[in-house]
Coordinates of C-alpha atoms in Angstrom, one line a residue:
X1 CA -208.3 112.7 253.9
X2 CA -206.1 115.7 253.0
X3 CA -206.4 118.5 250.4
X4 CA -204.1 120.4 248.1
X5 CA -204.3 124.4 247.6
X6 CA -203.5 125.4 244.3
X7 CA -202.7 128.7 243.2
X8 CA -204.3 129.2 239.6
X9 CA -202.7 131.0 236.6
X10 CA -199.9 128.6 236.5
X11 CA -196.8 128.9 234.1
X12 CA -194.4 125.8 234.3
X13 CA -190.9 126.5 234.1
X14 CA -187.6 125.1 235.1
X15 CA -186.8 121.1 235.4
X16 CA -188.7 118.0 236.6
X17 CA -187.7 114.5 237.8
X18 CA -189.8 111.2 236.4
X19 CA -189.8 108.5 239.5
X20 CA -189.4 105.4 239.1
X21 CA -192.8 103.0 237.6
X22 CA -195.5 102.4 240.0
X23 CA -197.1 99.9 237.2
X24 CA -193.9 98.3 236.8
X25 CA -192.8 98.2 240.6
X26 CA -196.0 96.6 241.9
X27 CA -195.8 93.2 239.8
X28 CA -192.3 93.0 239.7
X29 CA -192.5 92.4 243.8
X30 CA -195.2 90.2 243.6
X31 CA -192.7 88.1 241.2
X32 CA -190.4 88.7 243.6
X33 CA -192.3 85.9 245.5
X34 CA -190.6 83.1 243.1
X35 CA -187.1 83.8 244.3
X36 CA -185.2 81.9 246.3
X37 CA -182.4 83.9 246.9
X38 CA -182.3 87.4 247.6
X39 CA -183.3 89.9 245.3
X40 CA -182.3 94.3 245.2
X41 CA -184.6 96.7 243.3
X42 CA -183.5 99.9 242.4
X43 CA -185.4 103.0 241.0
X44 CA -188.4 102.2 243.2
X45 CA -190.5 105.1 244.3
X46 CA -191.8 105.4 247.8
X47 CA -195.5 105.8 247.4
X48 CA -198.9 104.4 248.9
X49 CA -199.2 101.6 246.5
X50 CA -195.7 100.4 246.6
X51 CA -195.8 100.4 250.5
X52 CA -199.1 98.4 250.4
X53 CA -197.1 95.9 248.4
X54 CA -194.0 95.3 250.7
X55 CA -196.4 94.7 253.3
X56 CA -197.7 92.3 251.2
X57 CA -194.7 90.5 250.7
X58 CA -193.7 90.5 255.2
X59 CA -197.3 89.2 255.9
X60 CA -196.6 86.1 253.4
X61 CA -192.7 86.1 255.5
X62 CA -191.0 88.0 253.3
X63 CA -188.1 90.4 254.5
X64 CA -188.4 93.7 252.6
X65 CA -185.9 96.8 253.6
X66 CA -186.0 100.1 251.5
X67 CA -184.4 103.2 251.2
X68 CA -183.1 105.8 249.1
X69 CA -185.5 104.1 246.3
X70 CA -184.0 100.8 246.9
X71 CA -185.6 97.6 248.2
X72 CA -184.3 94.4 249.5
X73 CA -186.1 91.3 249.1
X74 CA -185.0 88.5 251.1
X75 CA -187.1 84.4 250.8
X76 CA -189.3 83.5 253.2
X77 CA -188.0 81.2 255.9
X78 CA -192.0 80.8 257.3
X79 CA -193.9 81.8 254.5
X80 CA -197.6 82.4 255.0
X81 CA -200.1 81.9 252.5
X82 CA -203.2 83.3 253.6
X83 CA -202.5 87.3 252.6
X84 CA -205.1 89.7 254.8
X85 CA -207.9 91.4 253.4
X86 CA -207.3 94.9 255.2
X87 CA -203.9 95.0 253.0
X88 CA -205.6 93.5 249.7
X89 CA -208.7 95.8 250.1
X90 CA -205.9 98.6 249.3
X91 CA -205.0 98.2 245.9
X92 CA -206.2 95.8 242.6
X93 CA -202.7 95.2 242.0
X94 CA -202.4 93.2 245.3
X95 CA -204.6 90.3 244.0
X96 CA -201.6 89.4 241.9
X97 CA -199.8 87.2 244.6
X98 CA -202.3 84.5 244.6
X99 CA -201.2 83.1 241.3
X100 CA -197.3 83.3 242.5
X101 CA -197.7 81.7 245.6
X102 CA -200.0 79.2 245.0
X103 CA -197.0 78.2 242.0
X104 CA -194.8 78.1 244.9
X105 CA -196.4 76.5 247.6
X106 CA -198.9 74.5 246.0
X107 CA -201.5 77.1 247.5
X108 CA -202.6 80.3 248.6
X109 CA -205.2 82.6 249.4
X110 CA -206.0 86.1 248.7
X111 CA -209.5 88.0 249.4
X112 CA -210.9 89.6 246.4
X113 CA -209.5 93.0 245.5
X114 CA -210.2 96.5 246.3
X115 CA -208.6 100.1 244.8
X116 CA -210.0 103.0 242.5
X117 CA -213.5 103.6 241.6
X118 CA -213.1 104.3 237.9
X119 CA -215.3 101.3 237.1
X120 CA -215.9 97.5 237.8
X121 CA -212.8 95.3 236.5
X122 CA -213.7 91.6 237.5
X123 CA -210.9 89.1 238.1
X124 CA -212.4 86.7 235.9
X125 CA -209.4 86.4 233.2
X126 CA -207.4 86.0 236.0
X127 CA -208.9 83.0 237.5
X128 CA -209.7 81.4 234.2
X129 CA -206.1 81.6 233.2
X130 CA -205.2 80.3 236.7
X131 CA -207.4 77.2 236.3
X132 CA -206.5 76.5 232.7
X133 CA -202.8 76.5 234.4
X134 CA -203.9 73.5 236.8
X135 CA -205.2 75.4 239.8
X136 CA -208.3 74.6 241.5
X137 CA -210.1 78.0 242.4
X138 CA -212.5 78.3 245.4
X139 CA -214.4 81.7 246.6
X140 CA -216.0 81.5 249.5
X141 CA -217.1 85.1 251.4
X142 CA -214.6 87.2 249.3
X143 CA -211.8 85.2 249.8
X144 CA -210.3 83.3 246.7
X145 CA -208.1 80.2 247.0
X146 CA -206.0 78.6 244.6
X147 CA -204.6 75.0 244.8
X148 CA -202.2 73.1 242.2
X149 CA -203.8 70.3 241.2
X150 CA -202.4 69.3 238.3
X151 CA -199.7 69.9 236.2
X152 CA -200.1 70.8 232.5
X153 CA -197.5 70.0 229.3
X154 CA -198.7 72.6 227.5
X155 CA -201.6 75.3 227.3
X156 CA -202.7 78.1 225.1
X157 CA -204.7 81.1 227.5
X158 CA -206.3 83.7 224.9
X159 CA -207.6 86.4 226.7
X160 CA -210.7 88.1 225.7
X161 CA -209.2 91.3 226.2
X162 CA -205.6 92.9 226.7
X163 CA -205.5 92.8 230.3
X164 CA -202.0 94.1 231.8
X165 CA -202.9 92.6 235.5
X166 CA -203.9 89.1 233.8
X167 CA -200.9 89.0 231.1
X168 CA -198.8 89.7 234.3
X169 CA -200.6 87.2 236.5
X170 CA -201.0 84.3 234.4
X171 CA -197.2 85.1 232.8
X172 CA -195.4 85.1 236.6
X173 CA -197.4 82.4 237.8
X174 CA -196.6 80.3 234.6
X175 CA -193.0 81.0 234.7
X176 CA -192.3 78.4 238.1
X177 CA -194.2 75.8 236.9
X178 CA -191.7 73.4 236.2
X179 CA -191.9 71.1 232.8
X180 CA -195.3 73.3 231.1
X181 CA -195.5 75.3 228.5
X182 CA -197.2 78.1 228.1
X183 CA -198.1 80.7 225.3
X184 CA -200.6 83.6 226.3
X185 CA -202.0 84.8 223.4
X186 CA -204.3 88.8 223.3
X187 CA -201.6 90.0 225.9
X188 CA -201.3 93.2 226.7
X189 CA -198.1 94.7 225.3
X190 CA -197.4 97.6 228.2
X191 CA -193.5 98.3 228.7
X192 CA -194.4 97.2 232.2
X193 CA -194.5 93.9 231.0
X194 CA -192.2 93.9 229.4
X195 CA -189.9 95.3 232.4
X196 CA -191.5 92.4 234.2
X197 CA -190.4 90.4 232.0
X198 CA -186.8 91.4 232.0
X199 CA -186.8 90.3 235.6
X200 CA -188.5 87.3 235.1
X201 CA -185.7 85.9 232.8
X202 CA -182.8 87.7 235.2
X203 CA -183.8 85.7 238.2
X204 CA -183.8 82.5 235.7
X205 CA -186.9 82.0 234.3
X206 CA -187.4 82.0 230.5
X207 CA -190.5 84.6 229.0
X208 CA -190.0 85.4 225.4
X209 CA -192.3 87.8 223.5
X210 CA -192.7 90.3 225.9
X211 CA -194.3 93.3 224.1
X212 CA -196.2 91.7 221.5
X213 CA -199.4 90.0 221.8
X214 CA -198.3 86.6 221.6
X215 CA -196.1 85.5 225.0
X216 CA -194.4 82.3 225.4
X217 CA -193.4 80.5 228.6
X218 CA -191.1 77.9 229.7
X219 CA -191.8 77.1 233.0
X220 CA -188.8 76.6 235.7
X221 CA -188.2 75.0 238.8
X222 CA -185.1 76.8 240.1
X223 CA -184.7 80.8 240.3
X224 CA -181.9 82.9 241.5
X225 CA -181.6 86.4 242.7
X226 CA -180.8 89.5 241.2
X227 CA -180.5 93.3 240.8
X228 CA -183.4 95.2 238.8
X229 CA -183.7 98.8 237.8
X230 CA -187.2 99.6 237.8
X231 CA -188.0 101.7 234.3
X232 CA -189.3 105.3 234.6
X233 CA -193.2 105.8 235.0
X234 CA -194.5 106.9 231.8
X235 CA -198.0 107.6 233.5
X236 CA -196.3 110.3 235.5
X237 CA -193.9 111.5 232.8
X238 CA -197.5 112.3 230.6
X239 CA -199.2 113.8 233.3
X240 CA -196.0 116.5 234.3
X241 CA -196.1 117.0 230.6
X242 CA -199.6 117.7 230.2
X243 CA -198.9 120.1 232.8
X244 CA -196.8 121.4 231.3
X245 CA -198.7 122.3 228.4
X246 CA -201.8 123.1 230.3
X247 CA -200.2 126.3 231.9
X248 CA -198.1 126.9 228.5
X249 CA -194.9 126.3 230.0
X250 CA -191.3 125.9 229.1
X251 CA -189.8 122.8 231.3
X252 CA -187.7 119.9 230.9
X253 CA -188.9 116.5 231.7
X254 CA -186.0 114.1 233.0
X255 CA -185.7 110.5 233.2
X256 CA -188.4 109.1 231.0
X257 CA -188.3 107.1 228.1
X258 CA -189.8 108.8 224.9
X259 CA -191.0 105.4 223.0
X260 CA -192.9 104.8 225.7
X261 CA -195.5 108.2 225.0
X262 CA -195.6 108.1 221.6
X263 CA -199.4 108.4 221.3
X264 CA -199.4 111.0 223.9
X265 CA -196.6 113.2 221.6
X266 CA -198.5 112.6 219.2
X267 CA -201.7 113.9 220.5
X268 CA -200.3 117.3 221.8
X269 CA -198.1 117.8 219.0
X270 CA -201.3 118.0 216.9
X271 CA -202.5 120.3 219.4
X272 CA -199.6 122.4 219.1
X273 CA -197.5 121.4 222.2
X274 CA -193.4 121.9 221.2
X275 CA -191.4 119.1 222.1
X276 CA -186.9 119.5 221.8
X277 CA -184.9 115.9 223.1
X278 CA -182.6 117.5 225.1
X279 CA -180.9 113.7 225.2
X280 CA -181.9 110.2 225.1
X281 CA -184.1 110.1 228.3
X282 CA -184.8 113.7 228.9
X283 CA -187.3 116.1 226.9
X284 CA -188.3 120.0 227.1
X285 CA -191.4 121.2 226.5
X286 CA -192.9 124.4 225.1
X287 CA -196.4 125.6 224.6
X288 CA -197.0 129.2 223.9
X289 CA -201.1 129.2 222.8
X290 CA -204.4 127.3 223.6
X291 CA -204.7 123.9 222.3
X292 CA -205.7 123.0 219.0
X293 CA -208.8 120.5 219.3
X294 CA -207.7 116.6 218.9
X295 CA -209.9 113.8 218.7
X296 CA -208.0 111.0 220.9
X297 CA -209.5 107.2 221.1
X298 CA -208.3 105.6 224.2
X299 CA -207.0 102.0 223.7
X300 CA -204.9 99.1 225.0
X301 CA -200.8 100.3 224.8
X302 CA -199.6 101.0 222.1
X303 CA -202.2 103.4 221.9
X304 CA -203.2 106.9 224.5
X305 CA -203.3 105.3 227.3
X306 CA -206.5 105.5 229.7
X307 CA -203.8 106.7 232.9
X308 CA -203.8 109.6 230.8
X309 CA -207.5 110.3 230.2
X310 CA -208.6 112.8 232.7
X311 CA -205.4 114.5 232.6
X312 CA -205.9 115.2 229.2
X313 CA -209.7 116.3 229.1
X314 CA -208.7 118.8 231.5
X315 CA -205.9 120.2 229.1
X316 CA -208.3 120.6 226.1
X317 CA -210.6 122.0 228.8
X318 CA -209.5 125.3 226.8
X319 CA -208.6 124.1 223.8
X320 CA -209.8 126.4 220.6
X321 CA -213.0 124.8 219.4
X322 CA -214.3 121.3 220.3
X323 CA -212.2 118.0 220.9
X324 CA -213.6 114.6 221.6
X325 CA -212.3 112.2 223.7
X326 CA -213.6 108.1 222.9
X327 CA -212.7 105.7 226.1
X328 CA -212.7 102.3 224.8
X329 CA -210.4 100.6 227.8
X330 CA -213.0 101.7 231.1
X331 CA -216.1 103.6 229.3
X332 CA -217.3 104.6 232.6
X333 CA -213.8 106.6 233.8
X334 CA -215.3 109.7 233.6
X335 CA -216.2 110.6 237.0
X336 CA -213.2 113.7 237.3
X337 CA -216.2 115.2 234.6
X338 CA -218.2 116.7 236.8
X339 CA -215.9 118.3 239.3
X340 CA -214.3 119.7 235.5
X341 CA -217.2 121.3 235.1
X342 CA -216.9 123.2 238.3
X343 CA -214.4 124.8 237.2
X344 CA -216.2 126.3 234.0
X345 CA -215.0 123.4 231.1
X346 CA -217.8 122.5 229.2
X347 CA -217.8 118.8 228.9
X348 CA -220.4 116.5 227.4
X349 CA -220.2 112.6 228.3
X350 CA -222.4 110.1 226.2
X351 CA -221.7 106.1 225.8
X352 CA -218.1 106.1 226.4
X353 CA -216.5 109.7 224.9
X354 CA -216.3 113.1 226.1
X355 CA -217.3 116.0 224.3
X356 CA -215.2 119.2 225.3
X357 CA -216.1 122.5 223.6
X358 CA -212.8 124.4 224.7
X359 CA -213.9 127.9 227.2
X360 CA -211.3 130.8 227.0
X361 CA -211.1 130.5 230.6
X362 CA -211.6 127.8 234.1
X363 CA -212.6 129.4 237.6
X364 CA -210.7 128.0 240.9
X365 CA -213.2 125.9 242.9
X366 CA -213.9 123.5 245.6
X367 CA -213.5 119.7 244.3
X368 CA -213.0 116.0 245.5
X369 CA -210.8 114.1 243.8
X370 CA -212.6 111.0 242.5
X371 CA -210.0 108.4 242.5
X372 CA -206.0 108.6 241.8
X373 CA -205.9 110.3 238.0
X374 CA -209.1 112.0 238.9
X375 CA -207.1 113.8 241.0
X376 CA -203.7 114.7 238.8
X377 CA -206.2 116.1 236.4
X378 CA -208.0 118.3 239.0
X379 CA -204.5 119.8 239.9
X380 CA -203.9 120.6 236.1
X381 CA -207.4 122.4 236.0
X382 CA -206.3 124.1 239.3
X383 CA -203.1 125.3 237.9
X384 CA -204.6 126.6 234.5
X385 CA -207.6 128.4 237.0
X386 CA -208.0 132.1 237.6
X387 CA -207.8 131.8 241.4
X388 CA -207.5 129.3 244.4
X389 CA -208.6 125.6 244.0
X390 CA -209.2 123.5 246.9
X391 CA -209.1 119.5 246.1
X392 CA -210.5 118.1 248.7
X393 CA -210.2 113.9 249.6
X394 CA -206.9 114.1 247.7
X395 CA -204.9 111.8 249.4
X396 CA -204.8 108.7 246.7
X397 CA -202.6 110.9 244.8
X398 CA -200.2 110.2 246.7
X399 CA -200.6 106.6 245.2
X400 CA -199.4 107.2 242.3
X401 CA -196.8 110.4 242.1
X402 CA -194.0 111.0 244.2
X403 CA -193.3 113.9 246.0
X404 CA -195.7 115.3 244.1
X405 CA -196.3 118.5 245.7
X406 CA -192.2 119.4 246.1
X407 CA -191.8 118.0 242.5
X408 CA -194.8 121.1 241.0
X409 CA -193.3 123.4 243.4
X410 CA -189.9 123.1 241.5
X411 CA -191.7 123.8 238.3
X412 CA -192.5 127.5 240.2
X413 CA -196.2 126.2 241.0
X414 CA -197.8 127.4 244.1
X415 CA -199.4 124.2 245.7
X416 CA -199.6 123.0 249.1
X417 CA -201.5 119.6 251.0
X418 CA -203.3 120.1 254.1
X419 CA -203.7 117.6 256.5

């Protein structure tokens, strides 16, 4: 694992660049599986996860070329439906292609999933929604398999929770079953499904309600290709902005839509953050003072999102006076806390929220990033730092942010990775 060098005292200036959705990207190519013709993605960023995915997609037969942030999906002439568990162990998001290609080929298997440690999230919804679909579900030594068994006129699947992987799952997989109809009702209302969405009903199939919590499905038999812009990642656009803020800055942030942050504008406009649309997808941002304390409760889109969590404890790290931050979504992601505290912040963690009395000043230290926004928020403590911060094990940023070190480096920050 590699490490990043961050020179401290910090002051963001200049423009920045918002790549294209990792959360959006990933379940868009596992829908990708339905197509039968071939299918062009554009606005795709080149990271760890993404990469993990196209593999995904050639080991079930799949041709995938990309470049220049475009990919290529051609049908599977062979298609395999066993997927391997050294490329599902990877990434959560993986575990997404059982339901599509068990739709499509009657059945499939997928081992359970690995990815971050910021708490247990079971697949239960998942399979529930899967068998309340007509699928058979067997797990045997980590490895679950889905068969079509039956087909079903017409289901109601309420989730017990918001969940953005199972909305997606249960919505692609619905969308090719021919003759049922589906309504998913407690979805998650992310823009990421709704981008998913979009392509859903561009390659032919029909989703309606995207957005809300009530999503309706008419399943199809027949899809077509198409060409897909993937929307900007609003996970990275928030953390470059908290960045921003953190080291009281003055930068633009480029290609991101604004509706999509409006809790997090919200937040740091209460904390005293300046924000100027420049135009419709580009911002600037301006902070000239330490941030006023917030109280922030984390919770399903549209509210702060829990992507943004750590990012944003470590900004109010030196706010003036004491903010608390309540974690309803994952109440145990709160391990980037204690390597915070290295640094100098004060921060108290009790049942789910954070207590951070803002310190006038953080130290640069030696830390290990945690998991992937564990360690974006570790490089905002290291850029507001008096010194040199060392992140050590910080690889699995590179899973979520693109060209993240030549992307801060633009912005006049002094980082560099290590191998």
């Amino acid at each position: 694992m590699g490490r990043l060098i961050v020179q401290g005292q910090a002051r963001l200036v200049g423009s920045i660049k918002v790549s294209g959705s990792k959360n959006s990207a990933l379940p868009v190519f596992a829908a990708a599986l339905l197509c039968d013709e071939k299918v062009i993605l554009q606005n795709v960023p080149d990271l760890m996860d993404v990469r993990t995915m196209m593999e995904i997609l050639v080991s079930a037969g799949y041709r995938v070329d990309f470049e220049n942030g475009t990919a290529t999906v051609n049908p599977a002439t062979t298609p395999n439906t066993v997927i391997p568990y050294e490329l599902v162990r990877k990434m959560r998001a993986s575990f997404n292609v059982l339901g599509p290609l068990a739709a499509k080929y009657g059945t499939a298997s997928v081992s359970l999933p690995g990815g971050c440690s910021i708490g247990v999230r079971p697949v239960d919804y998942h399979l529930e929604g899967l068998q309340k679909l007509g699928f058979s579900i067997q797990v045997e030594r980590g490895i679950v398999t889905a068969h079509l068994e039956s087909k079903i006129d017409h289901v109601i699947i309420s989730l017990p929770f918001p969940s953005v992987g199972a909305t997606e799952h249960l919505m692609t997989t619905a969308a090719i079953l021919d003759g049922t109809h589906v309504i998913i009702e407690n979805a998650a209302m992310e823009p990421e499904i709704e981008d998913l969405a979009d392509f859903l009903n561009k390659i032919g199939c029909r989703v309606f309600g995207a957005g809300t919590r009530r999503i309706e499905i008419f399943g199809t038999k027949r899809t077509t290709g198409c060409s897909h812009r993937i929307i900007p990642d609003r996970i990275e656009a928030g953390t470059y902005i908290i960045a921003i803020a953190a080291t009281r800055g003055d930068a633009v942030v480029e290609n991101l839509n604004i509706s999509h942050l409006t809790a997090l504008f919200d937040v740091l406009k209460t904390s005293g953050v300046i924000f100027s649309q420049v135009r419709q997808d580009c911002v600037r941002v301006t902070m000239s003072e330490s941030p006023r304390p917030v109280k922030i409760q984390v919770t399903p889109y549209p509210g702060f999102p829990t992507d943004l969590q750590p990012q944003i404890i470590a900004f109010l790290s030196k706010a003036q006076g004491t903010s608390t931050v309540i974690e309803t979504v994952f109440k145990s992601r709160f391990q980037h806390v204690d390597e915070l505290r290295r640094f100098g912040a004060k921060i108290e963690v009790t049942d789910g929220t954070a207590i951070i009395h803002g310190v006038e000043k953080l130290s640069g230290v030696q830390v290990n990033a945690t998991d992937l926004r564990a360690a974006a928020a570790l490089v905002i403590a290291g850029l507001m730092a008096e010194g040199i911060t060392v992140i050590n094990e910080v690889d699995q940023i590179f899973r979520g942010y693109e060209n993240i070190v030549e992307k801060l480096s633009k912005l006049s920050a002094v980082i560099e990775y290590q191998e």
